PDB file of C-alpha atoms and ligand atoms in Angstrom:
ATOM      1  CA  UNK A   1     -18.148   0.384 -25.967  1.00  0.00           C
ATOM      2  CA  UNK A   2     -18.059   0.725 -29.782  1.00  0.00           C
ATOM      3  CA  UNK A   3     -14.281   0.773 -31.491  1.00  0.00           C
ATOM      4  CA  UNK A   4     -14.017   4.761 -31.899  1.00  0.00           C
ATOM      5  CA  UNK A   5     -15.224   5.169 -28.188  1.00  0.00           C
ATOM      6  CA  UNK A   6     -12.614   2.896 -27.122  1.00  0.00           C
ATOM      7  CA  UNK A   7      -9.504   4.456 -29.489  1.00  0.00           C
ATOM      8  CA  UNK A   8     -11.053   7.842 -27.935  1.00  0.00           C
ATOM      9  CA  UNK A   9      -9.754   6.302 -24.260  1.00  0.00           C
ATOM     10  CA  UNK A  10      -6.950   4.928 -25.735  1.00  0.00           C
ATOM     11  CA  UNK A  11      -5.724   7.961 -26.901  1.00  0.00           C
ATOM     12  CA  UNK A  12      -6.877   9.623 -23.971  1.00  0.00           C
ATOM     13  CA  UNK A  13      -4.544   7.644 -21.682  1.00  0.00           C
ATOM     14  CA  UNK A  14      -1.710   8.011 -24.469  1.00  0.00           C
ATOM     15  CA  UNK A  15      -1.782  11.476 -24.106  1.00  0.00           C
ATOM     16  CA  UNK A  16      -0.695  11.913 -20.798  1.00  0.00           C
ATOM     17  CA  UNK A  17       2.486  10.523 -21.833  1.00  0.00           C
ATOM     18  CA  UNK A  18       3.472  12.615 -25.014  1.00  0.00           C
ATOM     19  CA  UNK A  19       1.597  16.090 -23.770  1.00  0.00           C
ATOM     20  CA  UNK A  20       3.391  18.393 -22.145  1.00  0.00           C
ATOM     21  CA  UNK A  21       2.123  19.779 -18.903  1.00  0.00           C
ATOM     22  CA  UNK A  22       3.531  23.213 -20.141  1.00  0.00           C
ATOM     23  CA  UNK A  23       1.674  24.143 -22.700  1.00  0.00           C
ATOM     24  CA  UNK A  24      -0.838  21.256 -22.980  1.00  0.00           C
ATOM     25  CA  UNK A  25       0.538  20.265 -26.359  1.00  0.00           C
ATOM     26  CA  UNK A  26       2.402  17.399 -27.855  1.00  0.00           C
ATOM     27  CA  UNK A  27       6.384  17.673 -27.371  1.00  0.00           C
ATOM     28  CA  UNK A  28       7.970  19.606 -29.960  1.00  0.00           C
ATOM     29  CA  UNK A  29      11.461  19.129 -29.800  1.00  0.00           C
ATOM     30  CA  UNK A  30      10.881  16.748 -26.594  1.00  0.00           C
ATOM     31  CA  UNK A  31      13.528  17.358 -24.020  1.00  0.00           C
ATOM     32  CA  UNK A  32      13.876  15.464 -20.694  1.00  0.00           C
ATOM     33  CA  UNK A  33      15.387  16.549 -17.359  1.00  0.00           C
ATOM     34  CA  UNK A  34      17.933  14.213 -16.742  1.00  0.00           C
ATOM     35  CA  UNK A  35      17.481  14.179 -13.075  1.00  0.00           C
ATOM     36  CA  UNK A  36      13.939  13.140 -13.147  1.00  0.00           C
ATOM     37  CA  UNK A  37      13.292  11.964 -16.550  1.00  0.00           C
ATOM     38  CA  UNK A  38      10.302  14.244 -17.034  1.00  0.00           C
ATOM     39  CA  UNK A  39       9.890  15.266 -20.640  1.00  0.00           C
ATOM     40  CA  UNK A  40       8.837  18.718 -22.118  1.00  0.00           C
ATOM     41  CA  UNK A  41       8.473  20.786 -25.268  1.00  0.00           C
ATOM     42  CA  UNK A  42      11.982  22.369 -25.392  1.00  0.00           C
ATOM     43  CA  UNK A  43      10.822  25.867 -25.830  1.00  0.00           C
ATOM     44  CA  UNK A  44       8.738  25.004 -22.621  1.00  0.00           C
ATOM     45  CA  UNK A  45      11.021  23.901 -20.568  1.00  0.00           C
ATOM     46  CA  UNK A  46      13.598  26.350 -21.441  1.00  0.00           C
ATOM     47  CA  UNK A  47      11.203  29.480 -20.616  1.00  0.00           C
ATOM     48  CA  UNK A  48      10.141  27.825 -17.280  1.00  0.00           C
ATOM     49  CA  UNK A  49      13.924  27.407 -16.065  1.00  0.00           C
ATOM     50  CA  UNK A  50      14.816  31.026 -16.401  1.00  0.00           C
ATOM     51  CA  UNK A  51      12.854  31.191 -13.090  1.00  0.00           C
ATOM     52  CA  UNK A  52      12.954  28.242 -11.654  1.00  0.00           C
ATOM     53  CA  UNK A  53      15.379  25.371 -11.090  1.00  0.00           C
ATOM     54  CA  UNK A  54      13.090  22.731 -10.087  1.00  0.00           C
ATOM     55  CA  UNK A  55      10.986  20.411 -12.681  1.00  0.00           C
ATOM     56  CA  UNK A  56       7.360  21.446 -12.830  1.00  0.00           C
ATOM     57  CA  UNK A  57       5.895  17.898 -12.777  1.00  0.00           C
ATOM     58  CA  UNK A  58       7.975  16.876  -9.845  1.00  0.00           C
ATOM     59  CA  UNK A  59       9.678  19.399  -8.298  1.00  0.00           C
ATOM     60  CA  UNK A  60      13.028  17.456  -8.241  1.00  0.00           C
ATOM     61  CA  UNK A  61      15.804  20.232  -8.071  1.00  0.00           C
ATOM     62  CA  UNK A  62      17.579  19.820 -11.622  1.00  0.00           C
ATOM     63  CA  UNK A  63      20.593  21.864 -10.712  1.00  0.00           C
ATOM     64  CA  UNK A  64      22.138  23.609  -8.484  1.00  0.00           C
ATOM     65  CA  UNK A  65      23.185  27.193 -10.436  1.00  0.00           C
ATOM     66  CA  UNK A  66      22.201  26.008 -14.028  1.00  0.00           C
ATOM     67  CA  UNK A  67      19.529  23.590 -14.611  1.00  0.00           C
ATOM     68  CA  UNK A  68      19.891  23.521 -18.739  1.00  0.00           C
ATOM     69  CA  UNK A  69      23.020  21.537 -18.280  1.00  0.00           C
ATOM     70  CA  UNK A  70      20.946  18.554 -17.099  1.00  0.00           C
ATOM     71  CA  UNK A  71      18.222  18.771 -20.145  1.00  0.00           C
ATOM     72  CA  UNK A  72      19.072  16.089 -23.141  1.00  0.00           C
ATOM     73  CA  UNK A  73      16.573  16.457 -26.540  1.00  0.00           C
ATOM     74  CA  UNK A  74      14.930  13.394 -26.332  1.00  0.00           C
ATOM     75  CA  UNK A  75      14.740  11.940 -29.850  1.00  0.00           C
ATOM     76  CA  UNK A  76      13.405   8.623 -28.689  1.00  0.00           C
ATOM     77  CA  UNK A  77      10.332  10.345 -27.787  1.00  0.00           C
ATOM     78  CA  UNK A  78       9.738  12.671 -30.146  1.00  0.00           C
ATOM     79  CA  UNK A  79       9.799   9.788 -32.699  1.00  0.00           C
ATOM     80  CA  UNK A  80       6.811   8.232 -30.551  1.00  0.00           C
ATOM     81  CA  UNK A  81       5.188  11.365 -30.842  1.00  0.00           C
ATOM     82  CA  UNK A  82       5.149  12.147 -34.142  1.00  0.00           C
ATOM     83  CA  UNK A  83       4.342   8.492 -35.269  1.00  0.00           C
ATOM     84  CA  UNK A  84       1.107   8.441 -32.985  1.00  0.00           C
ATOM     85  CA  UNK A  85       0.027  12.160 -33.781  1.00  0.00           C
ATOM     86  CA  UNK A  86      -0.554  12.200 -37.601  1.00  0.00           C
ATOM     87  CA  UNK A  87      -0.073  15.300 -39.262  1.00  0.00           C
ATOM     88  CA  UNK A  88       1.813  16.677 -36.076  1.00  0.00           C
ATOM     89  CA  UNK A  89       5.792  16.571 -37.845  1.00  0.00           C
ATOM     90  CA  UNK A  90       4.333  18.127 -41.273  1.00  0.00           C
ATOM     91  CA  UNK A  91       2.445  21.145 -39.017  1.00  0.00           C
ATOM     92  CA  UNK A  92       5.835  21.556 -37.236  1.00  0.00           C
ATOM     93  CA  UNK A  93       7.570  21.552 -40.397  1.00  0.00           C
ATOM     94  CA  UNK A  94       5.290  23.920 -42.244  1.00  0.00           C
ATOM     95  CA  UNK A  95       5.165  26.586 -38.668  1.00  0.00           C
ATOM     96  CA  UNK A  96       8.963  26.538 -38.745  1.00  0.00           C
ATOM     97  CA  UNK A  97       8.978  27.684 -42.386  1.00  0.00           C
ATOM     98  CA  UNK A  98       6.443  30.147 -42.348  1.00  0.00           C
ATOM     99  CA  UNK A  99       8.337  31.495 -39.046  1.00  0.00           C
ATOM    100  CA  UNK A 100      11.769  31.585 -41.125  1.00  0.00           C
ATOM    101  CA  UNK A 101      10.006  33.316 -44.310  1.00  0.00           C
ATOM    102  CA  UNK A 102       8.108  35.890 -42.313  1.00  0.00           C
ATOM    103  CA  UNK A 103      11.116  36.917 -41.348  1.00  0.00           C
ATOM    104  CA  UNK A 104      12.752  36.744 -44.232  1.00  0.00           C
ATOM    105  CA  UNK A 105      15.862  34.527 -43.074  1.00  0.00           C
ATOM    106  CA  UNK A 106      17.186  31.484 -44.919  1.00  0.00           C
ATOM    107  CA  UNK A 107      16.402  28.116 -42.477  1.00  0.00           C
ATOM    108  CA  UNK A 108      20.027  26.409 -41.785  1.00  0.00           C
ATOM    109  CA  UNK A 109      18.661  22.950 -42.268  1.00  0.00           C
ATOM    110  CA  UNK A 110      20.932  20.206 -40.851  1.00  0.00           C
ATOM    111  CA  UNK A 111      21.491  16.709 -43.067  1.00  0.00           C
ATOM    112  CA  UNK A 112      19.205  14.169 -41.517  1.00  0.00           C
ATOM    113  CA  UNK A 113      21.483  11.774 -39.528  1.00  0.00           C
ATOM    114  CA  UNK A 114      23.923  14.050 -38.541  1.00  0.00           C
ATOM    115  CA  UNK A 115      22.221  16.050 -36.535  1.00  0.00           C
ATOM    116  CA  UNK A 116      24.316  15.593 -32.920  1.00  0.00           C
ATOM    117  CA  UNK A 117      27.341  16.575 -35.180  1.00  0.00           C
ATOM    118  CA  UNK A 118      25.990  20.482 -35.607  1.00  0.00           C
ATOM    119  CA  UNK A 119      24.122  20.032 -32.400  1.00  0.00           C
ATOM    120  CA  UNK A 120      20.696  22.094 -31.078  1.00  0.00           C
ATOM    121  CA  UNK A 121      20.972  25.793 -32.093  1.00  0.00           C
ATOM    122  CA  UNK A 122      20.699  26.235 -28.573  1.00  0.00           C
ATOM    123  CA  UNK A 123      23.423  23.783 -27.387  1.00  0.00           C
ATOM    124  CA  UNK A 124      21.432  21.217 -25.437  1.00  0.00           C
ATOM    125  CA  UNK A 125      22.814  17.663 -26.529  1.00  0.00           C
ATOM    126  CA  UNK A 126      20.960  14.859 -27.824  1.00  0.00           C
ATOM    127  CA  UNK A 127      20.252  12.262 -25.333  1.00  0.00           C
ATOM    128  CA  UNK A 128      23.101   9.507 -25.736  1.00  0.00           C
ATOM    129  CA  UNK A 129      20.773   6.597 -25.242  1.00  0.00           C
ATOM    130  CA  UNK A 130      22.167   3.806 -27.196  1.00  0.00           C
ATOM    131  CA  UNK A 131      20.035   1.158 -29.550  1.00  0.00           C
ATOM    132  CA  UNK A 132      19.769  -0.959 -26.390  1.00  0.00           C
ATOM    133  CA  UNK A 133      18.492   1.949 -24.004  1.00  0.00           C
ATOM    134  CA  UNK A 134      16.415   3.612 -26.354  1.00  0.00           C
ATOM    135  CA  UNK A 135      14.437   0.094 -26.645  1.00  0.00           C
ATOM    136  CA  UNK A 136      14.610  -0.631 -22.946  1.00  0.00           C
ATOM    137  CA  UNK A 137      12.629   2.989 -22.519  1.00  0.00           C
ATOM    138  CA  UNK A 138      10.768   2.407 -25.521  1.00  0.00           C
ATOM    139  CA  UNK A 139       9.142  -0.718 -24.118  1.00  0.00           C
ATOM    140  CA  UNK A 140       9.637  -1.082 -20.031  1.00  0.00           C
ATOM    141  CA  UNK A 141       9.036   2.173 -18.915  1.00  0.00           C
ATOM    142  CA  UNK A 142       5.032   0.096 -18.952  1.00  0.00           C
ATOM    143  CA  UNK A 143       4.621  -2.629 -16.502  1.00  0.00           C
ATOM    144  CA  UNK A 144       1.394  -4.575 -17.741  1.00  0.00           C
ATOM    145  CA  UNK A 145      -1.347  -5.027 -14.660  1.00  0.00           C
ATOM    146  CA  UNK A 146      -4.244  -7.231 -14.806  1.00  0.00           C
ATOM    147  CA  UNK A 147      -6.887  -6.506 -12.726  1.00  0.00           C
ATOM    148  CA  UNK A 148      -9.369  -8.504 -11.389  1.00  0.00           C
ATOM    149  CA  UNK A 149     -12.699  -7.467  -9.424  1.00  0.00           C
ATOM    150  CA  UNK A 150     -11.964  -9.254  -5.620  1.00  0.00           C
ATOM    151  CA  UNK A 151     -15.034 -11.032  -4.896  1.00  0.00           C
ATOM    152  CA  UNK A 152     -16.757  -9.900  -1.767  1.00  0.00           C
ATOM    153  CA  UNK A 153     -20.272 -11.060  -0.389  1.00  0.00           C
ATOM    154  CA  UNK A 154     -20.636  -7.587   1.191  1.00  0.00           C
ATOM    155  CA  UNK A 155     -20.286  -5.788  -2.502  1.00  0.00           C
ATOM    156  CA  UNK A 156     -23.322  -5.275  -4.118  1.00  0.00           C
ATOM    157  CA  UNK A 157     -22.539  -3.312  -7.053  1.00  0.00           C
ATOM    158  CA  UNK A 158     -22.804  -4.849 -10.388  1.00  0.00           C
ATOM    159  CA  UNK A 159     -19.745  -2.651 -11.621  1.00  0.00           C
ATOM    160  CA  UNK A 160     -17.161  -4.680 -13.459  1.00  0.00           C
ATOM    161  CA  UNK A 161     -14.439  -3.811 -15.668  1.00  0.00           C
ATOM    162  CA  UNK A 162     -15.033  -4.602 -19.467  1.00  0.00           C
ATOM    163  CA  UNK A 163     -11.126  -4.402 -20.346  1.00  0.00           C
ATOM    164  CA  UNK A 164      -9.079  -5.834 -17.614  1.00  0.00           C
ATOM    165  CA  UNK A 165      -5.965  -5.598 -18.836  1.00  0.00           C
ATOM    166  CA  UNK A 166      -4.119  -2.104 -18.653  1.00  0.00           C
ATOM    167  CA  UNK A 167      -0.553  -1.017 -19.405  1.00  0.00           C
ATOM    168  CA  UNK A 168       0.935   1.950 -17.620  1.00  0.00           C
ATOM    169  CA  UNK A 169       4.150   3.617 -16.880  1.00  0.00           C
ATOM    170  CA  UNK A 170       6.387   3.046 -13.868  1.00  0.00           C
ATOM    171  CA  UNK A 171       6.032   6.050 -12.590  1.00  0.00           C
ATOM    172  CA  UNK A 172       2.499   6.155 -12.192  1.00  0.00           C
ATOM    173  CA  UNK A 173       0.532   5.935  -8.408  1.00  0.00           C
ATOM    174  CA  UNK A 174      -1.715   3.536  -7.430  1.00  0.00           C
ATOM    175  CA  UNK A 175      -3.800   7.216  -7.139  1.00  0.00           C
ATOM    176  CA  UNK A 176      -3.701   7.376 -11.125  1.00  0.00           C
ATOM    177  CA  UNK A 177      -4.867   3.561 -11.239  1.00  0.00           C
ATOM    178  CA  UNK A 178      -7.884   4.272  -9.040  1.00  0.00           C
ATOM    179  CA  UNK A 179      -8.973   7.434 -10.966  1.00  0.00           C
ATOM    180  CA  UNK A 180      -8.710   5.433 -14.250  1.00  0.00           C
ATOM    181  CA  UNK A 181     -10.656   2.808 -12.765  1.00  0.00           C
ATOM    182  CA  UNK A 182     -13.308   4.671 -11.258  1.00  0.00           C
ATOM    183  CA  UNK A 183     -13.448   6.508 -14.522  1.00  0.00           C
ATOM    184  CA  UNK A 184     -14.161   3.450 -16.308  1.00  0.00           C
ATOM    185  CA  UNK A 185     -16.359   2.283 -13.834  1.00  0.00           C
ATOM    186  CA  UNK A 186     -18.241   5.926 -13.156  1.00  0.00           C
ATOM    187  CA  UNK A 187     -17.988   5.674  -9.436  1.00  0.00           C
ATOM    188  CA  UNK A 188     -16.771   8.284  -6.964  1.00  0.00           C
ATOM    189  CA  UNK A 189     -13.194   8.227  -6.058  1.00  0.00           C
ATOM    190  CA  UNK A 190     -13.387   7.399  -2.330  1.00  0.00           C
ATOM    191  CA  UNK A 191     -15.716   4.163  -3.389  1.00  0.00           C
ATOM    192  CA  UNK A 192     -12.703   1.707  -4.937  1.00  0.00           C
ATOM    193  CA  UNK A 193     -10.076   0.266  -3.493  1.00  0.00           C
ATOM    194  CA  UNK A 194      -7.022  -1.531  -5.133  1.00  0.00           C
ATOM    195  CA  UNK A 195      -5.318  -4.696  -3.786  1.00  0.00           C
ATOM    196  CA  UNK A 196      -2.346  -6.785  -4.296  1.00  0.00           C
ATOM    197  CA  UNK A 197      -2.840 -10.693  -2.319  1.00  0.00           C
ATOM    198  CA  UNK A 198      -5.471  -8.707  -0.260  1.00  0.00           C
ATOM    199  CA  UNK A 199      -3.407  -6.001   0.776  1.00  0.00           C
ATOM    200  CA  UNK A 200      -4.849  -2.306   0.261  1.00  0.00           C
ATOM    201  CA  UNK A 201      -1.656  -0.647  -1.375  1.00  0.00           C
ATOM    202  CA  UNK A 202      -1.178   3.217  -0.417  1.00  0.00           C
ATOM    203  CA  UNK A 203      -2.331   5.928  -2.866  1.00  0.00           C
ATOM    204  CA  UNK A 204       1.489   6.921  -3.342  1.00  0.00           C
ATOM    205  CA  UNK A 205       2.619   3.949  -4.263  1.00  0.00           C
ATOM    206  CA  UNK A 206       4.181   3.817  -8.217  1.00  0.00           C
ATOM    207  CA  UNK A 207       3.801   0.856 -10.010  1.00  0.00           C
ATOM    208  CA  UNK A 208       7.840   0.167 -10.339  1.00  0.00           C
ATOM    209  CA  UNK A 209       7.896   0.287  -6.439  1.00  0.00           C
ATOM    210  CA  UNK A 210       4.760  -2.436  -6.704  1.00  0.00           C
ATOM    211  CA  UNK A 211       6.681  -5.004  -9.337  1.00  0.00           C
ATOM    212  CA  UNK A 212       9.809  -4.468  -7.286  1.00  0.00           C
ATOM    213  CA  UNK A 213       8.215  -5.457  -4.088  1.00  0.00           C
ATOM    214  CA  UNK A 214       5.781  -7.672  -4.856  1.00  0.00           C
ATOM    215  CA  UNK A 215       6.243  -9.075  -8.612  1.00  0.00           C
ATOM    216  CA  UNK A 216      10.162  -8.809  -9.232  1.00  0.00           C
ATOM    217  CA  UNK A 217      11.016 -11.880 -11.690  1.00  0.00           C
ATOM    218  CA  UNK A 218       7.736 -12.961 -11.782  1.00  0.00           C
ATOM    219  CA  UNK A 219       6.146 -12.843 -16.101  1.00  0.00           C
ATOM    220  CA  UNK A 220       3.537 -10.032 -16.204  1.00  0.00           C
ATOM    221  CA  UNK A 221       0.766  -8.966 -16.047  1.00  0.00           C
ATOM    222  CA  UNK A 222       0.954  -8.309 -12.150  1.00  0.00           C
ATOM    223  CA  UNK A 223      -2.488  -9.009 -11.230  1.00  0.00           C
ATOM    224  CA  UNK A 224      -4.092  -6.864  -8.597  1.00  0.00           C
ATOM    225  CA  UNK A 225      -7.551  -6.814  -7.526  1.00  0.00           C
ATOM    226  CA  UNK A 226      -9.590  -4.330  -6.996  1.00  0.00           C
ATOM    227  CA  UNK A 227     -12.762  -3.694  -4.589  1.00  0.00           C
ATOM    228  CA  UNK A 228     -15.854  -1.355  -4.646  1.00  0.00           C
ATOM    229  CA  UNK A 229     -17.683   0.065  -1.894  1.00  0.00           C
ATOM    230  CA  UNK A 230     -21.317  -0.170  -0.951  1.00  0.00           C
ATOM    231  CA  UNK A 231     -22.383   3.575  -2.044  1.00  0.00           C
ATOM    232  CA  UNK A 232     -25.248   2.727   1.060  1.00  0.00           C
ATOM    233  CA  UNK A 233     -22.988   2.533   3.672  1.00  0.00           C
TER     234      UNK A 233
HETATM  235 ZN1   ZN B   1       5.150  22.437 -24.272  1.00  0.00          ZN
HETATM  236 ZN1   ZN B   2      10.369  15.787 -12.816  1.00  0.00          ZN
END
């Protein structure tokens, strides 16, 4: 794989993380449901709760009467964003502007810094994560997996993994795990298999439930194997 294929999958993976599933963009004014910790533009997320009261990713009710009062700006991750997507915060910037002029209205810009003091124009609070919290998501919400092909007499395919090593969030599935891998590995779905100590772990399994079980205190990665299928049988 040359290096601009392989930033081309890195990014690829990256993006499911700082797109919304709204609008298939990267989160402008990123806002997270409190309840679930799904994150969304905020214009997004907004629109979709004046019909609906249950998040859109994972159907978790977020209120009972109003679900804005469990929605927090999420600065933490719209920092990520805009440090990974260059050119994004300047676009943003310049859309804002051209939105304010066209209109003719002078932009009430808030002093950088003191922005929970004057607050969203539309009330929703700044998540309250502390230095220490804002780290801890910044860095666990990934558990790092190694995984190794499990060596079988009966498997015949040559297919091996060039880059063993992946990082993921928590809250994916061992169903996102196999996809990637038989992505990487351009098999069919149905043909791989992933294991932990021999063990075939269920498709709805997330990877926090996996290190909790099975790797809790243990240093990472958590190594898990994984198996292919004869395609002749
Ligand atoms: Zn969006
Ligand atoms: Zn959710």
């Amino acid at each position: 794989m040359s290096l601009q294929e392989e930033v081309k999958v890195k990014m690829k993976e990256l993006n499911e993380h700082i797109v919304c599933c709204l609008c298939a963009g990267y989160f402008i004014d990123a806002t997270t449901i409190t309840e679930c910790l799904h994150t969304f533009c905020k214009s997004c997320i907004v629109k979709y709760l004046q019909t609906s009261k249950y998040c859109p990713m994972c159907n978790t009710k977020i209120h009972e009467t109003q679900p804005l009062l469990n929605l927090k700006l999420d600065r933490v991750m719209q920092d990520i964003v805009y440090k990974l997507v260059p050119g994004l915060q300047e676009s943003e910037e310049k859309r804002i502007r051209e939105f304010y002029q066209s209109r003719g209205l002078d932009r009430v810009t808030q002093p950088s810094g003191e922005d929970t003091v004057g607050g969203d124009p539309m009330g929703l609070p700044y998540s309250t994560f502390d230095h220490s919290r804002a780290h801890y998501f910044r860095y666990d919400e990934h558990v790092s997996l190694c995984l190794e092909k499990q060596s079988s007499s009966k498997d015949k395919s040559k297919a091996v993994l060039q880059q063993k090593y992946v990082r993921c969030s928590v809250r994916a599935q061992i169903r996102h795990l196999r996809r990637v891998l038989c992505h990487r590995l351009e098999l069919p779905l149905q043909h791989v298999q992933i294991l932990f100590n021999n063990e075939a772990l269920p498709d709805h399994m997330t990877m926090k439930q996996l290190w909790l079980s099975r790797w809790f205190g243990k240093p990472a990665p958590l190594l898990l194997h994984y198996s292919i299928k004869d395609k002749r049988r």
